[in-house]
XYZ file of C-alpha atoms in Angstrom:
652
model
C 9.469 -110.851 59.709
C 7.681 -109.088 61.833
C 6.383 -110.658 65.331
C 3.345 -109.559 67.325
C 3.936 -107.354 70.617
C 3.639 -108.608 73.928
C 0.763 -109.679 76.188
C -2.076 -107.689 74.720
C -1.160 -110.204 71.373
C -1.452 -113.355 73.282
C 1.924 -113.369 73.853
C 5.086 -113.690 76.334
C 8.572 -113.194 76.115
C 10.384 -115.726 78.370
C 13.836 -115.689 79.406
C 15.827 -116.098 75.514
C 18.360 -113.930 73.528
C 16.646 -111.597 71.342
C 17.555 -112.412 67.711
C 18.543 -109.323 65.086
C 17.176 -109.416 61.528
C 19.125 -107.175 60.347
C 21.951 -107.294 58.225
C 23.685 -104.222 60.155
C 23.318 -106.515 63.150
C 21.849 -104.019 65.830
C 20.660 -106.315 68.118
C 22.930 -108.709 69.370
C 22.450 -111.940 70.887
C 23.183 -112.115 75.067
C 24.820 -115.161 76.464
C 22.933 -113.811 79.347
C 19.488 -115.649 79.922
C 16.817 -112.500 79.565
C 19.229 -110.210 78.935
C 18.508 -107.837 75.790
C 21.086 -105.175 74.276
C 18.169 -102.610 73.134
C 19.781 -100.989 69.884
C 19.565 -96.839 70.162
C 17.208 -94.817 67.846
C 19.913 -93.575 65.680
C 21.150 -97.300 65.148
C 17.890 -98.526 64.264
C 16.772 -95.462 61.872
C 20.223 -96.121 59.855
C 19.758 -99.340 59.773
C 16.228 -99.119 58.555
C 14.903 -102.424 59.828
C 12.545 -103.228 62.425
C 13.194 -105.093 64.610
C 11.242 -107.648 67.553
C 12.184 -110.458 69.648
C 10.956 -113.860 69.057
C 7.421 -114.975 70.467
C 6.719 -117.664 72.855
C 2.893 -119.228 72.565
C 1.013 -118.839 75.991
C 0.897 -122.419 76.191
C 4.417 -122.269 76.781
C 4.544 -120.110 80.302
C 1.174 -121.975 82.072
C 3.353 -123.722 84.254
C 5.581 -120.367 85.000
C 5.022 -118.278 88.377
C 2.940 -115.351 87.161
C 5.865 -112.834 88.530
C 8.464 -114.752 86.151
C 5.952 -114.367 83.530
C 5.395 -111.144 84.237
C 8.932 -110.098 84.597
C 9.160 -110.295 80.874
C 6.103 -109.020 79.438
C 6.390 -106.311 77.385
C 4.126 -103.479 79.264
C 6.043 -103.966 82.152
C 9.152 -102.072 80.447
C 9.206 -98.705 81.929
C 6.999 -95.693 79.854
C 10.590 -94.508 78.883
C 12.063 -98.058 77.571
C 8.066 -98.104 75.448
C 8.719 -94.751 74.308
C 11.981 -95.420 72.595
C 10.757 -98.558 71.048
C 7.537 -96.766 69.071
C 10.625 -94.518 68.011
C 12.044 -97.399 66.424
C 8.750 -98.758 64.596
C 7.650 -97.500 61.295
C 5.226 -94.358 62.057
C 2.477 -95.979 59.745
C 1.941 -98.902 62.561
C 2.204 -96.829 65.626
C -2.027 -95.961 65.785
C -2.053 -100.213 65.261
C -0.151 -100.498 67.990
C -1.650 -98.010 70.169
C -5.184 -99.527 70.088
C -4.502 -102.843 70.503
C -2.055 -101.897 73.531
C -3.427 -99.376 76.459
C 0.267 -98.795 77.180
C 1.137 -97.651 74.299
C -1.909 -95.705 73.626
C -0.802 -94.314 76.985
C 2.762 -92.467 75.939
C 3.394 -89.370 75.604
C 1.625 -88.198 72.211
C 3.057 -85.213 71.190
C 6.967 -86.287 72.225
C 6.556 -89.359 70.482
C 4.851 -87.377 66.886
C 7.117 -84.211 67.675
C 10.365 -86.835 67.270
C 8.762 -88.482 64.214
C 8.560 -85.310 62.189
C 11.953 -84.326 63.836
C 13.799 -87.295 61.973
C 11.767 -88.375 58.800
C 11.129 -84.661 57.308
C 14.128 -82.382 57.372
C 12.317 -80.174 54.968
C 9.236 -77.710 55.630
C 7.510 -75.047 53.290
C 7.519 -71.812 55.433
C 3.594 -71.834 55.822
C 4.522 -74.039 58.908
C 7.027 -72.012 60.611
C 8.641 -75.113 61.412
C 11.452 -73.943 64.086
C 8.848 -71.585 65.898
C 6.868 -75.055 66.365
C 9.866 -76.858 67.768
C 10.839 -73.878 70.365
C 7.467 -74.861 71.665
C 6.235 -76.827 74.522
C 5.302 -80.050 72.468
C 1.815 -79.609 74.370
C 1.355 -76.928 72.125
C 0.926 -78.170 68.396
C -0.802 -81.184 66.990
C 2.114 -82.906 66.083
C 0.571 -86.449 65.149
C -1.898 -84.111 62.438
C 0.969 -81.981 61.435
C 3.024 -85.811 60.811
C 0.061 -86.776 59.115
C -0.253 -84.071 56.532
C 3.408 -85.275 55.245
C 2.674 -88.123 55.298
C -0.182 -87.815 52.597
C 1.768 -85.692 51.164
C 4.835 -87.986 51.019
C 2.068 -90.479 48.967
C 0.730 -88.384 46.945
C 4.151 -87.173 45.581
C 5.379 -90.324 44.783
C 1.878 -91.398 43.350
C 2.300 -88.539 40.818
C 6.578 -89.265 40.415
C 5.369 -92.940 39.521
C 2.797 -91.700 36.478
C 5.598 -89.070 35.423
C 7.955 -91.938 35.118
C 5.096 -94.763 33.085
C 4.120 -92.314 30.849
C 5.025 -89.111 28.558
C 1.638 -87.440 28.259
C 0.420 -85.208 31.636
C 4.192 -84.626 32.914
C 3.769 -80.764 32.947
C 0.302 -80.950 35.609
C 1.510 -83.668 37.411
C 4.468 -81.626 38.481
C 2.923 -78.277 38.741
C 0.974 -80.585 41.645
C 4.457 -81.416 42.814
C 5.638 -78.063 43.178
C 2.371 -77.461 44.927
C 3.316 -78.683 47.904
C 6.745 -76.497 48.066
C 9.719 -77.416 50.211
C 6.891 -80.327 51.936
C 8.101 -82.185 48.220
C 11.410 -81.800 48.678
C 12.467 -84.624 50.956
C 10.567 -87.025 49.366
C 11.512 -85.946 45.549
C 15.492 -86.264 47.228
C 14.663 -89.664 48.569
C 13.599 -90.889 44.824
C 16.114 -88.629 43.309
C 18.726 -90.883 45.758
C 17.254 -93.954 44.405
C 20.025 -97.467 44.197
C 22.064 -97.725 41.166
C 20.867 -100.767 40.673
C 16.916 -99.886 40.653
C 15.237 -101.135 37.625
C 14.519 -97.430 37.069
C 17.115 -95.669 38.071
C 18.135 -93.198 35.719
C 14.531 -91.885 34.899
C 13.684 -91.806 38.552
C 16.510 -89.451 38.935
C 16.252 -87.493 35.894
C 12.560 -86.757 36.361
C 12.872 -86.420 40.546
C 15.367 -84.005 40.002
C 13.689 -82.079 37.115
C 10.797 -81.095 39.394
C 12.892 -80.761 42.347
C 14.788 -77.876 40.406
C 11.077 -76.646 39.588
C 10.409 -76.138 43.633
C 13.280 -74.311 43.655
C 13.331 -72.323 40.880
C 9.912 -71.513 42.298
C 11.094 -70.260 45.701
C 14.043 -68.100 43.609
C 11.433 -66.144 41.699
C 9.552 -65.424 44.636
C 12.191 -63.997 46.344
C 13.054 -61.679 43.259
C 9.500 -60.968 42.891
C 9.222 -59.877 46.204
C 11.963 -57.716 45.981
C 10.454 -56.017 42.379
C 7.351 -55.367 44.709
C 9.361 -53.556 47.070
C 9.580 -55.855 49.752
C 12.292 -56.055 52.182
C 14.969 -58.888 50.990
C 18.199 -59.838 52.750
C 21.207 -59.039 49.854
C 22.501 -63.045 50.329
C 18.900 -64.336 49.997
C 18.565 -62.405 47.153
C 21.965 -63.898 45.694
C 21.601 -67.074 46.701
C 18.442 -67.249 44.284
C 20.740 -67.845 42.288
C 22.089 -70.984 43.946
C 18.359 -72.613 43.878
C 18.729 -72.764 39.472
C 21.794 -75.275 39.425
C 21.147 -76.434 43.218
C 19.778 -80.482 42.400
C 20.441 -82.795 45.473
C 22.891 -79.998 47.087
C 23.181 -78.196 49.942
C 22.930 -74.779 50.069
C 19.577 -73.598 49.751
C 18.298 -70.286 50.624
C 17.765 -71.069 54.269
C 21.501 -72.669 54.147
C 23.164 -70.037 53.175
C 21.703 -67.819 56.039
C 22.655 -70.718 58.694
C 25.985 -70.974 57.381
C 26.443 -67.343 57.519
C 25.192 -67.367 61.308
C 27.815 -70.263 61.626
C 30.389 -68.264 60.126
C 29.454 -64.934 62.295
C 29.273 -67.501 65.622
C 33.098 -68.453 64.838
C 34.216 -64.664 64.406
C 32.888 -64.282 67.781
C 34.358 -66.839 68.955
C 37.929 -65.997 67.383
C 37.528 -62.673 68.905
C 34.882 -62.006 71.954
C 36.371 -58.593 71.917
C 34.561 -57.618 68.555
C 31.016 -56.749 70.507
C 32.607 -53.767 71.910
C 35.096 -53.124 68.648
C 34.815 -49.492 66.855
C 33.242 -49.909 63.786
C 36.454 -49.458 61.540
C 38.075 -52.824 64.039
C 35.066 -54.244 63.578
C 35.268 -53.882 59.642
C 38.863 -55.461 59.698
C 38.701 -58.121 62.164
C 35.766 -59.340 59.887
C 37.728 -59.068 56.508
C 40.542 -60.338 57.894
C 38.896 -63.205 58.868
C 37.275 -63.908 55.332
C 40.449 -63.458 53.610
C 42.239 -65.481 56.467
C 39.469 -68.482 55.538
C 39.432 -68.198 51.645
C 35.998 -67.225 52.412
C 36.375 -63.757 49.642
C 38.424 -63.403 46.610
C 40.254 -65.511 44.270
C 44.046 -66.830 44.735
C 44.412 -67.853 41.044
C 43.499 -64.578 38.697
C 43.621 -66.840 35.477
C 40.049 -68.434 37.170
C 38.417 -65.017 38.048
C 35.790 -65.473 35.898
C 34.809 -69.518 36.713
C 31.347 -69.839 36.803
C 31.051 -71.038 40.188
C 32.370 -67.730 41.596
C 29.181 -66.178 40.556
C 27.329 -68.390 43.695
C 27.284 -67.541 47.008
C 26.835 -71.142 48.340
C 30.138 -72.267 46.215
C 32.014 -69.176 48.228
C 30.844 -70.477 51.492
C 30.388 -74.295 51.022
C 33.425 -75.303 48.560
C 36.897 -76.933 49.179
C 38.187 -74.221 46.512
C 36.466 -71.083 47.661
C 36.412 -68.708 45.060
C 34.348 -65.649 45.050
C 33.962 -62.544 42.694
C 33.861 -59.031 44.331
C 30.454 -58.704 44.346
C 29.769 -61.898 46.355
C 32.919 -61.316 48.300
C 31.175 -57.900 49.680
C 27.772 -59.611 49.728
C 29.391 -62.014 52.505
C 31.229 -59.497 54.263
C 27.845 -57.066 54.413
C 25.854 -60.062 55.886
C 28.498 -60.885 58.567
C 28.975 -57.379 59.322
C 25.305 -56.659 59.945
C 24.973 -59.860 62.001
C 28.509 -58.927 64.012
C 26.587 -55.432 64.833
C 28.163 -53.008 62.095
C 26.277 -51.161 59.546
C 27.632 -52.014 55.845
C 26.040 -51.632 52.902
C 27.341 -52.535 49.088
C 28.166 -49.868 46.890
C 27.585 -49.095 43.017
C 30.800 -48.384 42.062
C 31.934 -49.417 38.458
C 33.082 -52.448 37.150
C 34.158 -53.663 41.189
C 32.399 -53.625 43.905
C 33.283 -51.691 47.281
C 31.755 -52.223 51.032
C 30.499 -48.715 52.449
C 31.214 -48.928 56.522
C 28.907 -46.484 57.673
C 29.380 -45.182 61.585
C 26.490 -45.175 63.869
C 24.306 -41.900 63.589
C 25.557 -38.821 65.359
C 29.366 -41.177 66.098
C 32.232 -40.602 63.201
C 33.883 -44.098 62.255
C 36.296 -43.992 65.577
C 33.445 -43.375 67.645
C 34.005 -39.674 67.992
C 30.608 -37.575 68.761
C 29.816 -35.335 65.761
C 28.307 -31.995 65.924
C 24.653 -31.735 65.391
C 23.208 -32.529 61.665
C 26.551 -33.919 60.544
C 26.188 -36.406 57.517
C 26.958 -40.156 58.645
C 30.675 -40.837 58.136
C 31.530 -43.330 55.618
C 34.700 -45.285 54.732
C 35.454 -47.860 51.960
C 36.548 -51.433 52.242
C 37.475 -53.969 49.227
C 37.143 -57.302 51.174
C 37.723 -58.997 48.232
C 41.258 -57.890 48.178
C 42.331 -56.938 52.018
C 40.942 -55.373 55.355
C 42.192 -51.857 54.664
C 40.049 -48.735 54.925
C 40.298 -46.962 51.469
C 38.716 -42.766 51.601
C 35.723 -41.363 49.818
C 37.945 -39.169 48.103
C 40.063 -42.167 47.036
C 37.344 -43.656 45.120
C 36.042 -40.464 44.123
C 39.463 -39.506 42.315
C 39.241 -43.429 40.420
C 35.871 -42.132 39.120
C 36.935 -38.541 37.898
C 39.896 -40.551 35.715
C 37.160 -42.580 34.264
C 35.471 -39.835 33.156
C 32.858 -39.706 35.790
C 31.155 -36.283 36.068
C 31.608 -35.214 39.324
C 27.452 -35.098 39.566
C 27.187 -38.686 39.138
C 29.207 -39.513 41.769
C 27.189 -39.801 44.466
C 25.233 -42.594 42.097
C 28.822 -45.189 41.874
C 29.677 -43.986 46.029
C 26.623 -44.053 47.528
C 24.436 -47.690 48.933
C 23.038 -50.012 46.197
C 20.051 -51.409 45.882
C 19.907 -55.698 46.506
C 18.113 -55.303 43.292
C 20.681 -53.708 41.371
C 23.432 -56.070 42.888
C 21.050 -59.171 41.648
C 21.165 -57.640 38.167
C 24.909 -57.162 38.195
C 25.250 -60.776 39.312
C 22.919 -61.922 36.334
C 25.809 -60.239 34.478
C 28.460 -61.484 35.824
C 27.411 -64.983 35.081
C 26.428 -64.739 31.075
C 29.663 -63.224 31.598
C 31.416 -65.680 32.775
C 29.602 -68.321 30.672
C 30.395 -66.266 27.504
C 34.182 -66.184 28.297
C 34.780 -69.964 28.902
C 31.759 -71.692 26.895
C 34.764 -71.877 24.206
C 36.671 -74.137 26.020
C 34.072 -77.165 27.246
C 35.224 -80.160 26.786
C 32.516 -83.070 27.027
C 34.806 -85.711 28.056
C 34.788 -83.859 31.239
C 32.169 -85.423 33.921
C 29.035 -83.594 34.762
C 29.250 -83.476 37.512
C 32.835 -81.867 37.423
C 31.732 -78.823 35.445
C 29.244 -77.658 38.316
C 27.381 -75.262 38.277
C 26.024 -76.482 35.312
C 26.269 -73.571 32.724
C 22.771 -74.066 31.133
C 21.501 -73.680 34.196
C 22.889 -70.833 35.651
C 21.996 -68.808 32.150
C 18.391 -69.329 32.946
C 19.048 -67.806 36.352
C 20.346 -65.082 35.272
C 17.482 -64.395 31.976
C 14.841 -64.818 35.007
C 16.221 -62.099 36.935
C 16.970 -59.682 33.861
C 13.308 -60.559 33.378
C 11.781 -60.609 36.579
C 14.204 -57.311 37.614
C 14.059 -54.741 34.823
C 16.303 -52.003 34.994
C 15.077 -48.643 37.589
C 12.973 -46.437 36.232
C 11.612 -48.854 33.166
C 8.306 -50.272 32.672
C 8.012 -53.551 34.290
C 7.869 -55.260 30.966
C 10.870 -53.820 30.110
C 12.697 -57.525 30.636
C 10.859 -59.156 28.319
C 13.289 -59.132 25.780
C 14.926 -61.726 27.405
C 11.769 -63.831 27.058
C 12.439 -65.704 23.994
C 15.065 -67.344 25.414
C 13.697 -68.093 28.888
C 10.519 -69.881 26.492
C 13.339 -71.762 24.688
C 14.776 -72.992 27.484
C 11.913 -73.931 28.836
C 11.013 -75.754 25.925
C 14.072 -77.746 25.455
C 14.835 -78.647 28.831
C 12.683 -77.627 31.513
C 9.463 -78.330 30.772
C 8.164 -78.367 34.314
C 8.683 -74.229 34.156
C 5.493 -73.614 32.656
C 3.125 -72.373 35.252
C 6.546 -69.939 36.540
C 5.384 -67.982 33.024
C 2.149 -68.273 33.830
C 2.555 -66.988 37.632
C 5.254 -64.352 37.440
C 5.785 -63.109 33.579
C 2.059 -62.656 31.858
C 1.275 -59.970 34.969
C 4.694 -58.038 33.682
C 2.625 -57.069 30.489
C -0.145 -54.367 30.728
C -0.589 -54.887 26.924
C -3.320 -57.524 26.028
C -1.944 -58.596 22.654
C 1.250 -59.454 24.400
C -0.260 -61.457 27.002
C -2.550 -63.066 24.988
C 0.616 -63.978 22.591
C 2.357 -66.028 25.649
C -1.172 -67.547 26.431
C -0.907 -68.980 23.093
C 2.573 -70.218 23.347
C 1.683 -71.760 26.613
C -1.549 -73.196 25.672
C 0.990 -74.988 22.424
C 3.151 -76.402 25.327
C 0.482 -77.602 27.558
C -1.659 -79.239 24.626
C 1.864 -80.974 23.539
C 2.376 -82.729 26.680
C -1.354 -83.736 27.041
C -0.902 -85.769 23.379
C -0.517 -89.079 22.972
C 2.658 -89.988 20.860
C 1.958 -91.631 17.534
C 2.947 -95.283 17.903
C 5.887 -96.545 15.713
C 5.495 -100.252 15.926
C 7.746 -102.312 13.875
C 5.575 -104.680 12.604
C 5.378 -103.678 9.473
C 7.725 -104.055 6.137
C 9.073 -100.502 5.970
C 9.592 -100.150 9.559
C 11.438 -103.301 9.290
C 13.947 -101.461 7.414
C 15.218 -99.014 10.467
C 18.497 -100.588 11.728
C 19.099 -99.328 15.121
C 16.812 -99.282 18.001
C 15.987 -96.771 20.878
C 18.403 -96.649 23.053
C 21.557 -97.576 20.563
C 24.698 -95.508 21.861
C 26.558 -94.235 18.651
C 29.707 -92.481 17.509
C 28.575 -89.497 14.979
C 30.977 -90.862 11.809
C 32.200 -87.025 10.614
C 31.090 -85.332 14.163
C 32.873 -87.505 16.893
C 29.783 -87.057 19.651
C 28.249 -89.385 21.269
C 24.578 -89.895 21.082
C 22.205 -92.265 22.064
C 18.843 -93.201 19.226
C 15.019 -91.785 21.357
C 13.565 -92.166 18.010
C 13.337 -92.745 14.337
C 11.507 -92.086 10.865
C 11.651 -94.412 7.930
C 13.279 -91.656 6.053
C 14.192 -88.226 6.157
C 10.787 -86.644 7.396
C 12.166 -82.549 8.091
C 10.956 -79.973 5.658
C 12.157 -78.850 2.530
C 13.757 -76.281 3.707
C 15.372 -77.642 6.599
C 16.881 -80.855 3.891
C 18.086 -78.321 1.962
C 20.382 -76.551 4.382
C 21.451 -79.219 5.715
C 22.336 -80.845 2.291
C 20.089 -83.701 3.245
C 20.136 -84.389 -0.807
C 23.858 -85.011 -1.171
C 24.311 -87.866 1.133
C 25.344 -91.292 -0.499
C 21.882 -92.676 0.378
C 19.933 -88.846 0.197
C 16.792 -88.579 2.064
C 15.615 -92.206 1.403
C 17.417 -93.753 4.282
C 16.208 -94.211 7.765
C 16.872 -90.610 10.170
C 17.143 -91.162 13.712
C 16.069 -88.411 16.632
C 19.264 -88.427 18.461
C 20.350 -86.724 22.610
C 23.822 -85.907 22.765
C 26.094 -85.655 25.393
C 26.195 -81.495 24.935
C 22.690 -81.571 25.658
C 21.300 -80.892 22.028
C 18.808 -82.723 20.240
C 19.577 -83.548 16.324
C 18.394 -85.646 13.640
C 21.067 -87.859 12.165
C 20.782 -89.847 8.621
C 21.583 -93.659 9.388
C 24.821 -93.148 7.323
C 26.316 -91.144 9.547
C 26.242 -93.217 12.746
C 29.115 -95.516 14.171
C 27.993 -98.106 15.851
C 31.000 -99.708 16.982
C 30.984 -100.553 20.748
C 31.462 -96.957 22.898
C 32.074 -96.403 26.730
C 29.020 -93.950 27.170
C 30.375 -90.614 29.058
C 29.164 -89.908 32.495
C 27.318 -86.852 30.489
C 25.441 -88.563 28.573
C 24.685 -91.318 31.181
C 22.984 -88.340 33.147
C 20.777 -87.195 30.770
C 19.470 -90.395 29.674
C 16.719 -90.390 31.849
C 14.859 -88.442 30.161
C 13.710 -91.114 27.797
C 15.568 -94.440 29.315
C 14.846 -96.486 32.485
C 18.470 -98.016 33.345
C 21.974 -98.767 31.157
C 21.357 -102.463 30.307
C 25.616 -103.396 30.796
C 24.744 -107.018 29.342
C 22.619 -104.997 25.756
C 25.104 -102.494 25.996
C 21.864 -100.221 25.248
C 19.858 -97.937 26.827
C 16.406 -100.135 28.391
C 13.438 -97.571 26.763
C 11.187 -95.711 28.884
C 8.914 -94.463 25.838
C 7.897 -98.134 24.659
C 4.105 -96.255 24.410
C 5.961 -94.588 21.511
C 8.273 -97.307 20.424
C 6.922 -100.455 21.441
C 9.144 -102.364 19.984
C 12.642 -100.750 20.573
């Protein structure tokens, strides 16, 4: 319930207590007549409740002296108080208030709308250059127009999300419209993703909001790698943080947050070692490495955990409580901090283990002593993964010789490695970690405990190797990874069809390959637009189907947990598949109902009715997190998922 404001509406406020309309009780009743205890804007935003004192008709003020009545007029308040009031009302109502009350309209517009832009929206696409705008005088930016842009985008994105949830057709096109907003869509998607647990469509809303947000993140990541491919400068930490975008979900750790985190660490180093700005290069390197090791920002404490997948992601090394990082990530963090602290440090391409190269300023040696003219730049090495001790070039050269590397090839391994090469090595590290740990995957462990998700991590590595083929190879050399990427898109990342169109087709100069790829994309898009065939249960044949969409079960033979997402009256697979799977050897053969099922390991399977055990089971978190693809929510009473595919199975 809302109340009109002030005498401009024909009402004034006498000296009475304020009332609180919020369960948070941010406005307190006062025992002193006429005294209002106003909340801070922070309190009001937290409560998300907008409160106004009770109104009193003008007729009750007729006999009061004018000075008494005016004392309690809202418009008699100082502009600073009125400004705070406008900060506490929904931004969409501000234009209405300003139209009916001149005092509100006279308040500083730029300051008001800048504050709403700052509090309502955290993420902005780079084109806004929002940091530079905030640094300017408020009057230099049309903040009201900027807020209107974001407000309209928020509405359009929310409408597309609702359409994605309501129909199985056209989801690719709608997701592309959202992804086109870039980071302007992130706040809206996070709001839908973090919907309350009791929302009517909580699982579906979280699933598809996360899917589209993932598309936003992945597009941003691939753009960074394309810049590298085109020869544009990309900081090493940013190029590596692009991998994190594929597994980010709703966590912090995007490209800008990784950079900001490194800025904060650099500032902490300065505070702990104020002498570092005047230190010689060797001393600087040792201070930085020691700080990283002491704060567990590099290295792996337990060797048995060396190949853990999380050790390949820079945002996790910077943010997680159990910090650990492979040598490549450790060196990247060291080099990024070095540049922020005035030290020249780069990664080198040493085989099997990444080292950092510490280079002296031009014309000086590593100890700060002048060098003769025409001398080569001095360099030493460090392994911040293990220690803060310096390593000489001759020591590493001896290791190369022991490996059988010819002296003529030493410089290729001891010189500065390109950022693109570091990205390729990081991709291979991710693939290696997945291959070494996949066999120990335990489905009983909740999905959130296995962050980062291995499928998304593998997908990131495949994209990196596709976009950034080895040096001195054709741009299309990474095409061998394309079938695996297309398989991932078809099964899990359907929203990424446009990424293939935008970033992959241009790699091929061969028109035949381009046309094949376009045909594959056309098939995907056509399938997304095609209405699903309706399967009612009203006819006699379909009534024999025992289980309904949303039924959770355990497989009698393989013991996995799954949920029914569709059915056929009898086996509808081809003869080849039935022969391979031994369908006719089942006790009921092919002439029994078969079910399309989603399994907790993300696979989609086709199961005979006789293999379904529908005894009550506890739904594991892994299956619950996947169910939003087909279902609205879990019904505790029915002990089944509530279908979100009624357009296909109207009676289930």
